[in-house]
XYZ file of C-alpha atoms in Angstrom:
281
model
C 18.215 -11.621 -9.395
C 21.085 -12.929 -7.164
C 23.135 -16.141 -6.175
C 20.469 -16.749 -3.217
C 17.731 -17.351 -5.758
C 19.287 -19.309 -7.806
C 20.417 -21.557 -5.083
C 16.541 -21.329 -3.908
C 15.614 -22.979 -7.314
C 18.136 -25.779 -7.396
C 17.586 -26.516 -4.535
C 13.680 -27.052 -5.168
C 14.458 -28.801 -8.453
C 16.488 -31.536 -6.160
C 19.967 -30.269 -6.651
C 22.052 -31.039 -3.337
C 25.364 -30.139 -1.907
C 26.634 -33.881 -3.176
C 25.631 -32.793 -6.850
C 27.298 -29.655 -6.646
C 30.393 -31.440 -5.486
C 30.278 -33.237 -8.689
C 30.554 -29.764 -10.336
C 33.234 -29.394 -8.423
C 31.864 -26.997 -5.999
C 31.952 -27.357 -2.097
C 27.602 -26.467 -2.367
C 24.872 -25.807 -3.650
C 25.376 -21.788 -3.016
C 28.608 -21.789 -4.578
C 27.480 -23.415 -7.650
C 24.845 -21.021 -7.515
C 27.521 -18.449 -7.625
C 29.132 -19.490 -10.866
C 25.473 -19.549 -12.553
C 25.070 -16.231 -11.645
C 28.396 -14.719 -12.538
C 27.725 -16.731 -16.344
C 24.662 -15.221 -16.608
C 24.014 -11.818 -18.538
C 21.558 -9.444 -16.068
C 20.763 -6.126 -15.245
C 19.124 -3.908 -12.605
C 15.431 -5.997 -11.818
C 12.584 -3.955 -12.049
C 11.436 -1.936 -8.893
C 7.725 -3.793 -8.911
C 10.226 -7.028 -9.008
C 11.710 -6.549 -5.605
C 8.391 -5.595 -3.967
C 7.522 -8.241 -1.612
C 4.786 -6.820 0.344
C 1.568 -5.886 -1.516
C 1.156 -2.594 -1.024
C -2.251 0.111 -1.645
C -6.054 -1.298 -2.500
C -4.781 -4.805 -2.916
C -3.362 -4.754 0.596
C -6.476 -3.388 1.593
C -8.699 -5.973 0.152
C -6.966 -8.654 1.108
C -7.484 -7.416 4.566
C -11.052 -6.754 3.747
C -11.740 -10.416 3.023
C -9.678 -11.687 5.953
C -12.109 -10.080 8.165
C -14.918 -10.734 5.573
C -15.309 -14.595 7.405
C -15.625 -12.930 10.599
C -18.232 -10.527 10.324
C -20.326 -13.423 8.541
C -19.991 -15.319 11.355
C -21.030 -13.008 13.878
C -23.988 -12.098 11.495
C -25.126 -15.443 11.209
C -25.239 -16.197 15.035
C -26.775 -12.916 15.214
C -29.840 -13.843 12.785
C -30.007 -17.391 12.429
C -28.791 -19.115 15.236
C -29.807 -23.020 13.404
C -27.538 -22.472 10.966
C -24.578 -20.457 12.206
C -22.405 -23.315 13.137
C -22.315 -24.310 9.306
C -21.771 -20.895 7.814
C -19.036 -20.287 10.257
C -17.684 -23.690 9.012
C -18.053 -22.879 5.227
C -16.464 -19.126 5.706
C -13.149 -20.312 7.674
C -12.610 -23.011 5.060
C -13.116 -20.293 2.381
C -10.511 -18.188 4.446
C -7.814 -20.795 3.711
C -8.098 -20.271 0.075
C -9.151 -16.316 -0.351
C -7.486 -14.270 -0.739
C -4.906 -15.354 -3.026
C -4.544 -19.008 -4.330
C -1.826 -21.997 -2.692
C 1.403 -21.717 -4.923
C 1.732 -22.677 -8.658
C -1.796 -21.289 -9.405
C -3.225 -24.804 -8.519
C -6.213 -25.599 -6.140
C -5.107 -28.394 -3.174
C -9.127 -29.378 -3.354
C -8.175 -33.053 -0.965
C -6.679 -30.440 1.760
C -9.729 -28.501 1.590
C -11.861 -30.567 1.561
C -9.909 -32.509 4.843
C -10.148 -28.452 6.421
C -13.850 -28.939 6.261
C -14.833 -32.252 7.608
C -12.193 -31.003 10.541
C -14.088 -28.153 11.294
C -17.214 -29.102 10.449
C -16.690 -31.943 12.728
C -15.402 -30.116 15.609
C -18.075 -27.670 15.581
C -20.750 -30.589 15.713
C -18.207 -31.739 18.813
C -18.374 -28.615 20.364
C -20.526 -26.486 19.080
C -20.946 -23.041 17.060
C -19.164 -21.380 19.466
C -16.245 -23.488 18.411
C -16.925 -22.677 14.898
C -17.341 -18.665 15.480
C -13.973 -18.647 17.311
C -12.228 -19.841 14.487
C -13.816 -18.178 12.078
C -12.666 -14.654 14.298
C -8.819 -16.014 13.843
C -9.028 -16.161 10.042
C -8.507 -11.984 10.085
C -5.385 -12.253 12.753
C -3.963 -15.863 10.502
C -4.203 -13.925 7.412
C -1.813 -10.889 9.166
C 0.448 -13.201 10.915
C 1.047 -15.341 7.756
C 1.107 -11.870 5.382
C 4.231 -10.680 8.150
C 6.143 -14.158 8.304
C 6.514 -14.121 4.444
C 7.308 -10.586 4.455
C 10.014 -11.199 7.183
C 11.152 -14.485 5.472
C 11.739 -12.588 2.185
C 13.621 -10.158 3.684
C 15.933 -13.038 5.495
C 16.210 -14.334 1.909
C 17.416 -11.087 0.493
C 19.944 -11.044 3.321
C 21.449 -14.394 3.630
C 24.531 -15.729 1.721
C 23.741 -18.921 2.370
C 20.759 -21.849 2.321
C 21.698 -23.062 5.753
C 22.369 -19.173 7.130
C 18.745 -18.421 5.811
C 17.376 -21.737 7.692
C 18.836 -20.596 10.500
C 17.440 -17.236 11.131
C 14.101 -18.463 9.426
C 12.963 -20.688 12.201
C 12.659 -18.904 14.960
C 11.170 -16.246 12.900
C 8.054 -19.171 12.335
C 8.101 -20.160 15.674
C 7.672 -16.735 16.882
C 4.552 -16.488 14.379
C 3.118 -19.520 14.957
C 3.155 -17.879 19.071
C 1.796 -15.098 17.688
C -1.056 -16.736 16.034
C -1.453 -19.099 19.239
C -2.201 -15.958 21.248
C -4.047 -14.337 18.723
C -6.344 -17.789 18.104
C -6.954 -17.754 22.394
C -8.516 -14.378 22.391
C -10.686 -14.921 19.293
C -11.916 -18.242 21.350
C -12.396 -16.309 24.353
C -14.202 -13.488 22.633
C -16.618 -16.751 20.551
C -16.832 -18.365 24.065
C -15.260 -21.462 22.855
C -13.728 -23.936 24.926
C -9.576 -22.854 24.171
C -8.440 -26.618 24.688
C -10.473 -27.410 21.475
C -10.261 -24.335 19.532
C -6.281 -22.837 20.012
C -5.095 -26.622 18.055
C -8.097 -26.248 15.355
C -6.812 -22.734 14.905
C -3.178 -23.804 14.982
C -4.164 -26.752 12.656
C -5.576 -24.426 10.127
C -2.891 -21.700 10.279
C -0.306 -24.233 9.395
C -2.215 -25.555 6.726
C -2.758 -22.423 5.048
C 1.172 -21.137 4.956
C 2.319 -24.287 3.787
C -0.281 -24.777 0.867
C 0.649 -20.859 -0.074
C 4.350 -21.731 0.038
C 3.780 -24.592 -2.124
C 5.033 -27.603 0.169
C 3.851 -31.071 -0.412
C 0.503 -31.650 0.425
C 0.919 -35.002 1.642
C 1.912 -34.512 5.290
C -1.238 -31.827 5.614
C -3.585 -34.238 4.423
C -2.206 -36.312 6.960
C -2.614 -33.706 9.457
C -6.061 -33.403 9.341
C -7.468 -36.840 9.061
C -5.836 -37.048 11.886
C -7.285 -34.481 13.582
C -10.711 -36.437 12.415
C -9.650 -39.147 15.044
C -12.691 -39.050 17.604
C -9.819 -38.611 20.501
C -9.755 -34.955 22.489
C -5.809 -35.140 21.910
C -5.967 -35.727 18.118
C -6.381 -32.050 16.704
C -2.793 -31.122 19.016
C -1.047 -33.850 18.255
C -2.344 -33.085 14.315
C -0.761 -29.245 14.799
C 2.426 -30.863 16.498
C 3.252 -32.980 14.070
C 2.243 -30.450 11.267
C 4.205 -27.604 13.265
C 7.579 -29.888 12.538
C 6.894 -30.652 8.963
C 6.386 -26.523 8.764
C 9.682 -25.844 10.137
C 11.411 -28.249 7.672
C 9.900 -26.963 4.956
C 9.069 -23.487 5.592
C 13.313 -23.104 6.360
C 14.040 -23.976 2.987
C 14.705 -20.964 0.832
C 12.592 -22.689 -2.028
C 9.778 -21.916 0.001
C 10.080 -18.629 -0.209
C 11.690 -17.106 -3.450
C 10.366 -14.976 -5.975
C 8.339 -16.933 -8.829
C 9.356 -16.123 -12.176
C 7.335 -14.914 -14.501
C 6.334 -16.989 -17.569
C 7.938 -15.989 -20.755
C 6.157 -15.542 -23.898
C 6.702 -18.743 -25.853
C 6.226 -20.302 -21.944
C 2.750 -18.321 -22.154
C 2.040 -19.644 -25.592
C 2.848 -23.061 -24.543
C 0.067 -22.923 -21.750
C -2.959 -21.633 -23.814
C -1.614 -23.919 -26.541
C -1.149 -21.481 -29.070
C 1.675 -21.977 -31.709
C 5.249 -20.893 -30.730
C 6.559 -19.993 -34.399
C 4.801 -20.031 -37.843
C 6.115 -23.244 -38.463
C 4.531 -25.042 -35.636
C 0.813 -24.636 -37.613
C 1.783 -26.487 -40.456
């Protein structure tokens, strides 16, 4: 759709300034460029350049961002014995509803790590713990829905991969402040300890915009064993060290550019059909 996205998806396929220069172009932007001026295309579609879902699917989204929540509060409400592990099971959910991580695919490890975190925290600290962070799934899910709204945006403006890093990052930071503040009142409001339950909350944010943006999930598994660590420092030092692998990958405009829509033979090659008439013989 434009010289920006193309340099977005050479640059996630590997393709660096050094191998441009081989091209015999100064980047990876400028090559970019060229590929776009060879290319035949034409005006993209309005529902193409819509980054921000917009009517009843906004408003379901929304709906089950809050959905973990309510359940929470319900659940202390009614049965107190077994509030602590709902609120547990409904945060975790909140990490993959609404909407799954990027390329369609289910991180089930980082899950999986999200729960024995939390799960272990609120047996540390109890269901209050738990309730507060099951209150800051509603604010995460805004926060993170704005940042990639924002970050598109940036990407639509920028000329350039290390312009759009540059006004990218302290558009995270200022989210991940955001979300900070947003996580303290939600403890506060559970009547959680906010030592404990603003890095849990941070912990989890982070986990959830890099899975959706499709970054490797090595360095957030790593996060949260960490955060397993029986030590009262572990879970910040978990969201410090998962806040710097965020800002080097969320600044990347890979992160953030439009996917592409499969093609038909691309479609056929998925459900295994047969491309041509040929291929059943």
């Amino acid at each position: 759709m434009d010289p920006l996205e193309i340099a977005a998806g050479l640059e996630a396929h590997g393709i660096t300034d050094r191998t441009a220069r081989r091209f015999r172009h100064r980047d990876v932007f400028s090559l970019a460029e060229e590929l776009y001026a060879r290319t035949p295309h034409g005006e993209a579609p309005a529902a193409a350049r819509t980054r921000v879902p917009a009517g009843p699917c906004a408003l379901l989204r929304l709906g089950c961002a809050l959905l973990p929540g309510a359940l929470a509060f319900g659940a202390a409400a009614a049965v107190p014995v077994w509030a602590g592990p709902v609120a547990v099971a409904v945060t975790v959910a909140a990490l993959v509803w609404p909407g799954r991580a990027a390329g369609g695919r289910w991180p089930w490890a980082a899950h999986l790590l999200a729960a024995a975190v939390t799960g272990w925290a609120a047996h540390r600290y109890g269901t209050a713990l738990a309730l507060g962070l099951a209150l800051a799934a509603a604010p995460g899910h805004l926060v993170a829905a704005a940042f990639a709204a924002r970050a598109g945006a940036r990407l639509a403006g920028s000329r350039a991969l290390e312009e759009f890093a540059d006004r990218v990052r302290p558009l995270l930071l200022a989210s991940v402040a955001v979300f900070a503040a947003a996580a303290a009142g939600a403890a506060a409001l559970a009547a959680a300890p906010l030592t404990a339950a603003v890095p849990l909350a941070l912990l989890l944010f982070l986990t959830r915009l890099l899975l959706r943006h499709g970054a490797h999930r090595g360095p957030v598994a790593a996060a949260l064993a960490l955060a397993l660590v029986p030590v009262p420092a572990a879970a910040s030092a978990a969201a410090a060290g998962l806040l710097v692998h965020a800002v080097l990958a969320l600044s990347r405009a890979s992160a953030h550019a439009r996917p592409r829509p499969p093609t038909r033979k691309e479609k056929q090659k998925m459900t295994g059909q047969p491309t041509n008439q040929g291929a059943t013989r």
